[in-house]
Amino acid sequence: MGDVVKDLTAGTVGGAANLVVGHPFDTIKVKLQSQPTPAPGQLPKYAGAIDAVKQTISAEGPRGLYKGMGAPLATVAAFNALLFSVRGQMEAILRSEPGAPLTVKQQVVAGGGAGLAVSFLACPTELIKCRLQAQSSLAEAAAASGVALPKGPIDVAKHVVRDAGARGLFKGLIPTMGREIPGNALMFGVYEAAKQYLAGGPDTSNLGRGSQILAGGLAGAAFWLSVYPTDVVKSVIQVDDYKNPRYSGSLDALRKIVAADGVKGLYKGFGPAMARSVPANAATFVAYEITRSALG
């Protein structure tokens, strides 16, 4: 089995582990990010992450925390396979000689290149997922306009294509790239740096699972710490109405968020995102390492 196929397979398993562990946290993050700014004197729909969890379970049951999972589940194989295989191919290009470990700087470059590649797959997938996850926040507006909300990923895609054509699925591509490129560069760099620190040198082949979990968790935290405001901008753009948009682009969304809520508006849902990042990314990297090692 070639290295590309091994990376594809291990990346798929890692992505599935990430999704199962992290999706409920992601649902709450998107709900908090996409809730409308309340009118003066009124309270926001959700008082915080715990309140969002309570309201979601009360209205939709526990299944509501996994709403929108169909879109990333359908593409998790392609997304993570592409991320890890592109990273693996860039490692091969950057490696000074066959089998030589990469430096942290080289892992940063490999991660950034992988982030660029996955942006084109992440954008439509995230758009569908976010629009499903934000439905409870958008329900009142939909009811007022007499528009029925889509019932699933395929239905969302049909609505988007009907309203904006196929290019509508790539709404938010620029902030998606602004998240994936630096985020993955830092994530893979931190993962490698943490592994080398815990191993006491560049040879990390004998690192235990506990150390891999710690390194993966730190890498996930680094991803979100570095790009969270960009993710907020991406989310509000992707759930925006196509026919009567509130935002003309990324910079306009940024300005309006800060004008309405201050800088803290760029960190809506930050708690759930960070709570998700550590266990979900730890699961991703450990599942990847176990699968990759088993494949030889």
Short mmCIF file of C-alpha atoms in Angstrom, two decimals:
data_model
loop_
_atom_site.label_atom_id
_atom_site.label_comp_id
_atom_site.label_asym_id
_atom_site.label_seq_id
_atom_site.Cartn_x
_atom_site.Cartn_y
_atom_site.Cartn_z
CA MET A 1 0.00 0.00 0.00
CA GLY A 2 1.46 3.37 -1.05
CA ASP A 3 1.99 6.27 1.33
CA VAL A 4 -0.79 8.31 -0.27
CA VAL A 5 -3.35 5.54 0.27
CA LYS A 6 -2.14 5.06 3.85
CA ASP A 7 -2.52 8.78 4.56
CA LEU A 8 -5.95 8.79 2.92
CA THR A 9 -7.10 5.86 5.04
CA ALA A 10 -5.63 7.13 8.32
CA GLY A 11 -6.96 10.63 7.66
CA THR A 12 -10.45 9.24 7.13
CA VAL A 13 -10.37 7.38 10.45
CA GLY A 14 -9.00 10.46 12.22
CA GLY A 15 -11.72 12.64 10.76
CA ALA A 16 -14.47 10.27 11.85
CA ALA A 17 -13.11 10.31 15.40
CA ASN A 18 -13.03 14.13 15.34
CA LEU A 19 -16.63 14.34 14.17
CA VAL A 20 -18.10 11.93 16.72
CA VAL A 21 -16.33 13.65 19.63
CA GLY A 22 -16.63 17.25 18.51
CA HIS A 23 -19.92 17.82 16.67
CA PRO A 24 -22.14 18.69 19.67
CA PHE A 25 -19.65 21.38 20.72
CA ASP A 26 -19.59 22.69 17.16
CA THR A 27 -23.39 22.91 17.04
CA ILE A 28 -23.46 25.13 20.13
CA LYS A 29 -20.62 27.26 18.76
CA VAL A 30 -22.49 27.97 15.54
CA LYS A 31 -25.76 28.71 17.38
CA LEU A 32 -24.00 31.30 19.52
CA GLN A 33 -22.13 32.80 16.56
CA SER A 34 -25.19 33.14 14.35
CA GLN A 35 -27.82 34.36 16.81
CA PRO A 36 -29.05 37.84 15.85
CA THR A 37 -27.98 40.88 17.86
CA PRO A 38 -30.94 41.63 20.19
CA ALA A 39 -32.82 44.91 19.95
CA PRO A 40 -32.04 47.49 22.65
CA GLY A 41 -33.54 46.39 25.96
CA GLN A 42 -34.02 42.78 24.83
CA LEU A 43 -32.03 39.73 25.86
CA PRO A 44 -30.17 37.53 23.34
CA LYS A 45 -31.77 34.22 22.37
CA TYR A 46 -29.05 32.33 24.26
CA ALA A 47 -27.53 33.58 27.53
CA GLY A 48 -24.45 31.43 26.94
CA ALA A 49 -23.21 27.99 25.97
CA ILE A 50 -25.02 26.10 28.76
CA ASP A 51 -28.27 27.90 27.97
CA ALA A 52 -27.85 27.04 24.28
CA VAL A 53 -27.42 23.36 25.20
CA LYS A 54 -30.54 23.43 27.40
CA GLN A 55 -32.68 25.17 24.78
CA THR A 56 -31.46 22.87 22.02
CA ILE A 57 -32.23 19.69 23.97
CA SER A 58 -35.57 21.11 25.14
CA ALA A 59 -36.65 22.01 21.60
CA GLU A 60 -35.08 19.22 19.56
CA GLY A 61 -33.93 16.54 22.00
CA PRO A 62 -30.33 15.28 22.23
CA ARG A 63 -30.41 14.69 18.46
CA GLY A 64 -30.41 18.47 18.04
CA LEU A 65 -26.79 18.56 19.16
CA TYR A 66 -25.92 16.42 16.14
CA LYS A 67 -27.97 18.46 13.67
CA GLY A 68 -26.04 19.17 10.49
CA MET A 69 -23.76 16.19 11.04
CA GLY A 70 -24.87 14.65 7.75
CA ALA A 71 -22.94 17.18 5.68
CA PRO A 72 -19.54 16.72 7.37
CA LEU A 73 -20.17 12.99 7.80
CA ALA A 74 -20.74 12.65 4.07
CA THR A 75 -17.47 14.44 3.31
CA VAL A 76 -15.35 13.59 6.36
CA ALA A 77 -13.51 10.94 4.39
CA ALA A 78 -12.65 13.33 1.58
CA PHE A 79 -11.82 16.28 3.86
CA ASN A 80 -9.46 14.55 6.27
CA ALA A 81 -8.05 12.23 3.64
CA LEU A 82 -7.17 15.30 1.57
CA LEU A 83 -5.76 17.18 4.59
CA PHE A 84 -3.46 14.38 5.72
CA SER A 85 -2.50 13.17 2.25
CA VAL A 86 -1.52 16.66 1.03
CA ARG A 87 0.38 17.18 4.25
CA GLY A 88 2.09 13.81 3.70
CA GLN A 89 3.06 14.70 0.15
CA MET A 90 4.43 18.06 1.24
CA GLU A 91 6.41 16.28 3.94
CA ALA A 92 7.97 14.10 1.24
CA ILE A 93 8.92 17.20 -0.76
CA LEU A 94 10.33 19.06 2.24
CA ARG A 95 12.18 16.09 3.77
CA SER A 96 15.97 16.40 3.40
CA GLU A 97 16.34 12.64 2.86
CA PRO A 98 13.99 9.64 2.92
CA GLY A 99 12.85 8.83 6.46
CA ALA A 100 14.31 11.99 7.99
CA PRO A 101 12.00 13.75 10.51
CA LEU A 102 10.73 17.19 9.55
CA THR A 103 11.56 20.27 11.54
CA VAL A 104 8.77 22.24 13.21
CA LYS A 105 9.11 24.96 10.55
CA GLN A 106 8.72 22.38 7.79
CA GLN A 107 5.58 21.02 9.48
CA VAL A 108 4.18 24.57 9.54
CA VAL A 109 4.72 24.84 5.78
CA ALA A 110 3.21 21.40 5.17
CA GLY A 111 0.19 22.26 7.32
CA GLY A 112 -0.38 25.56 5.52
CA GLY A 113 -0.28 23.85 2.14
CA ALA A 114 -2.75 21.21 3.32
CA GLY A 115 -5.00 23.98 4.67
CA LEU A 116 -5.09 25.67 1.27
CA ALA A 117 -6.09 22.42 -0.43
CA VAL A 118 -8.91 21.58 1.98
CA SER A 119 -10.40 25.10 1.90
CA PHE A 120 -12.18 24.35 -1.38
CA LEU A 121 -13.87 21.31 0.16
CA ALA A 122 -14.41 22.84 3.59
CA CYS A 123 -16.30 25.89 2.29
CA PRO A 124 -19.41 24.22 0.83
CA THR A 125 -19.45 21.58 3.56
CA GLU A 126 -19.26 24.19 6.32
CA LEU A 127 -21.87 26.36 4.62
CA ILE A 128 -24.41 23.51 4.59
CA LYS A 129 -23.55 22.49 8.16
CA CYS A 130 -23.76 26.06 9.51
CA ARG A 131 -27.09 26.77 7.83
CA LEU A 132 -28.56 23.61 9.37
CA GLN A 133 -27.10 24.28 12.82
CA ALA A 134 -28.34 27.89 12.83
CA GLN A 135 -31.92 27.01 11.87
CA SER A 136 -33.36 27.55 15.35
CA SER A 137 -31.91 31.07 15.36
CA LEU A 138 -33.35 31.75 11.91
CA ALA A 139 -36.75 30.12 12.50
CA GLU A 140 -38.57 33.32 13.51
CA ALA A 141 -37.43 35.22 10.42
CA ALA A 142 -38.34 32.28 8.20
CA ALA A 143 -41.81 32.04 9.73
CA ALA A 144 -42.39 35.77 9.25
CA SER A 145 -41.47 35.54 5.57
CA GLY A 146 -43.45 32.34 5.03
CA VAL A 147 -40.36 30.45 3.86
CA ALA A 148 -40.01 26.80 4.86
CA LEU A 149 -36.64 25.85 6.34
CA PRO A 150 -34.65 23.10 4.56
CA LYS A 151 -34.94 19.66 6.13
CA GLY A 152 -31.45 18.27 5.58
CA PRO A 153 -28.07 18.70 3.86
CA ILE A 154 -29.32 17.91 0.35
CA ASP A 155 -32.30 20.22 0.81
CA VAL A 156 -30.00 23.03 2.00
CA ALA A 157 -27.78 22.57 -1.06
CA LYS A 158 -30.83 22.70 -3.35
CA HIS A 159 -32.06 25.92 -1.72
CA VAL A 160 -28.63 27.52 -2.04
CA VAL A 161 -28.23 26.56 -5.70
CA ARG A 162 -31.77 27.77 -6.43
CA ASP A 163 -31.12 31.15 -4.79
CA ALA A 164 -27.52 31.78 -5.82
CA GLY A 165 -26.39 29.15 -8.30
CA ALA A 166 -23.56 26.69 -7.72
CA ARG A 167 -21.21 29.52 -6.77
CA GLY A 168 -23.47 30.14 -3.77
CA LEU A 169 -22.03 27.00 -2.18
CA PHE A 170 -18.69 28.79 -2.02
CA LYS A 171 -19.97 31.80 -0.12
CA GLY A 172 -17.38 32.53 2.59
CA LEU A 173 -14.45 30.97 0.71
CA ILE A 174 -12.05 33.81 1.59
CA PRO A 175 -12.58 33.60 5.37
CA THR A 176 -12.54 29.80 5.07
CA MET A 177 -9.06 30.05 3.54
CA GLY A 178 -8.19 32.62 6.20
CA ARG A 179 -9.04 30.00 8.79
CA GLU A 180 -7.70 26.81 7.20
CA ILE A 181 -4.28 28.01 5.97
CA PRO A 182 -2.89 29.67 9.13
CA GLY A 183 -4.90 27.39 11.41
CA ASN A 184 -3.53 24.16 9.97
CA ALA A 185 -0.03 25.61 9.67
CA LEU A 186 -0.04 26.34 13.39
CA MET A 187 -1.85 23.13 14.33
CA PHE A 188 0.63 20.81 12.63
CA GLY A 189 3.56 22.94 13.83
CA VAL A 190 2.40 22.83 17.45
CA TYR A 191 1.67 19.11 17.20
CA GLU A 192 5.20 18.40 16.00
CA ALA A 193 6.79 20.79 18.50
CA ALA A 194 4.85 19.23 21.39
CA LYS A 195 5.74 15.70 20.30
CA GLN A 196 9.43 16.56 20.01
CA TYR A 197 9.40 18.25 23.41
CA LEU A 198 7.69 15.27 25.06
CA ALA A 199 10.01 12.81 23.28
CA GLY A 200 13.11 14.80 24.22
CA GLY A 201 14.26 15.10 20.61
CA PRO A 202 13.27 14.90 16.94
CA ASP A 203 12.63 11.12 17.04
CA THR A 204 8.98 10.78 18.14
CA SER A 205 8.42 7.22 16.89
CA ASN A 206 8.27 5.74 20.41
CA LEU A 207 5.97 8.36 21.90
CA GLY A 208 3.17 6.90 24.03
CA ARG A 209 -0.56 7.39 23.42
CA GLY A 210 -0.88 9.71 26.40
CA SER A 211 1.74 12.04 24.95
CA GLN A 212 0.06 11.90 21.53
CA ILE A 213 -3.28 12.83 23.15
CA LEU A 214 -1.66 15.79 24.92
CA ALA A 215 0.12 16.96 21.76
CA GLY A 216 -3.07 16.61 19.70
CA GLY A 217 -5.10 18.54 22.27
CA LEU A 218 -2.57 21.38 22.35
CA ALA A 219 -2.52 21.47 18.55
CA GLY A 220 -6.31 21.78 18.41
CA ALA A 221 -6.31 24.57 20.98
CA ALA A 222 -3.63 26.41 18.98
CA PHE A 223 -5.78 26.19 15.84
CA TRP A 224 -8.78 27.92 17.40
CA LEU A 225 -6.79 30.44 19.42
CA SER A 226 -5.18 31.65 16.21
CA VAL A 227 -8.19 31.89 13.88
CA TYR A 228 -11.39 32.13 15.93
CA PRO A 229 -12.44 35.66 14.86
CA THR A 230 -12.04 34.57 11.23
CA ASP A 231 -14.32 31.61 11.92
CA VAL A 232 -16.99 33.93 13.36
CA VAL A 233 -16.88 36.08 10.21
CA LYS A 234 -17.12 32.93 8.07
CA SER A 235 -20.13 31.65 9.98
CA VAL A 236 -22.18 34.86 9.83
CA ILE A 237 -21.48 35.19 6.10
CA GLN A 238 -22.46 31.59 5.40
CA VAL A 239 -25.79 31.81 7.26
CA ASP A 240 -26.58 35.22 5.74
CA ASP A 241 -29.57 35.53 3.42
CA TYR A 242 -28.74 35.32 -0.29
CA LYS A 243 -31.53 37.59 -1.50
CA ASN A 244 -31.30 40.26 1.21
CA PRO A 245 -27.79 39.94 2.65
CA ARG A 246 -26.75 41.85 5.73
CA TYR A 247 -23.08 41.70 4.76
CA SER A 248 -21.40 42.67 1.51
CA GLY A 249 -18.24 40.73 2.30
CA SER A 250 -15.77 39.67 4.98
CA LEU A 251 -14.58 43.17 5.91
CA ASP A 252 -18.15 44.48 6.06
CA ALA A 253 -19.12 41.57 8.34
CA LEU A 254 -16.11 42.26 10.55
CA ARG A 255 -16.97 45.96 10.86
CA LYS A 256 -20.65 45.29 11.61
CA ILE A 257 -19.90 42.63 14.22
CA VAL A 258 -17.51 44.94 16.05
CA ALA A 259 -19.91 47.90 15.72
CA ALA A 260 -22.81 45.89 17.16
CA ASP A 261 -21.08 43.83 19.85
CA GLY A 262 -17.55 45.16 20.22
CA VAL A 263 -14.48 42.97 19.90
CA LYS A 264 -16.17 40.37 22.13
CA GLY A 265 -18.58 39.78 19.23
CA LEU A 266 -15.69 38.14 17.39
CA TYR A 267 -15.49 35.55 20.17
CA LYS A 268 -19.11 34.40 20.32
CA GLY A 269 -19.11 30.66 20.94
CA PHE A 270 -15.41 30.66 21.87
CA GLY A 271 -16.01 28.53 24.99
CA PRO A 272 -17.64 25.61 23.14
CA ALA A 273 -15.02 25.84 20.38
CA MET A 274 -12.16 25.54 22.84
CA ALA A 275 -13.97 22.84 24.84
CA ARG A 276 -14.35 20.92 21.58
CA SER A 277 -10.87 21.51 20.20
CA VAL A 278 -8.87 19.63 22.82
CA PRO A 279 -10.71 16.27 22.91
CA ALA A 280 -11.75 16.33 19.22
CA ASN A 281 -8.27 17.04 17.86
CA ALA A 282 -6.66 14.68 20.35
CA ALA A 283 -9.00 11.98 19.00
CA THR A 284 -8.12 12.95 15.40
CA PHE A 285 -4.37 12.71 15.82
CA VAL A 286 -4.39 9.55 17.95
CA ALA A 287 -6.78 7.79 15.54
CA TYR A 288 -4.57 8.90 12.63
CA GLU A 289 -1.35 7.74 14.32
CA ILE A 290 -2.81 4.36 15.32
CA THR A 291 -4.20 3.71 11.83
CA ARG A 292 -1.07 4.93 10.05
CA SER A 293 1.13 2.76 12.27
CA ALA A 294 -1.09 -0.29 11.71
CA LEU A 295 -0.81 0.18 7.94
CA GLY A 296 2.99 0.19 8.15
#
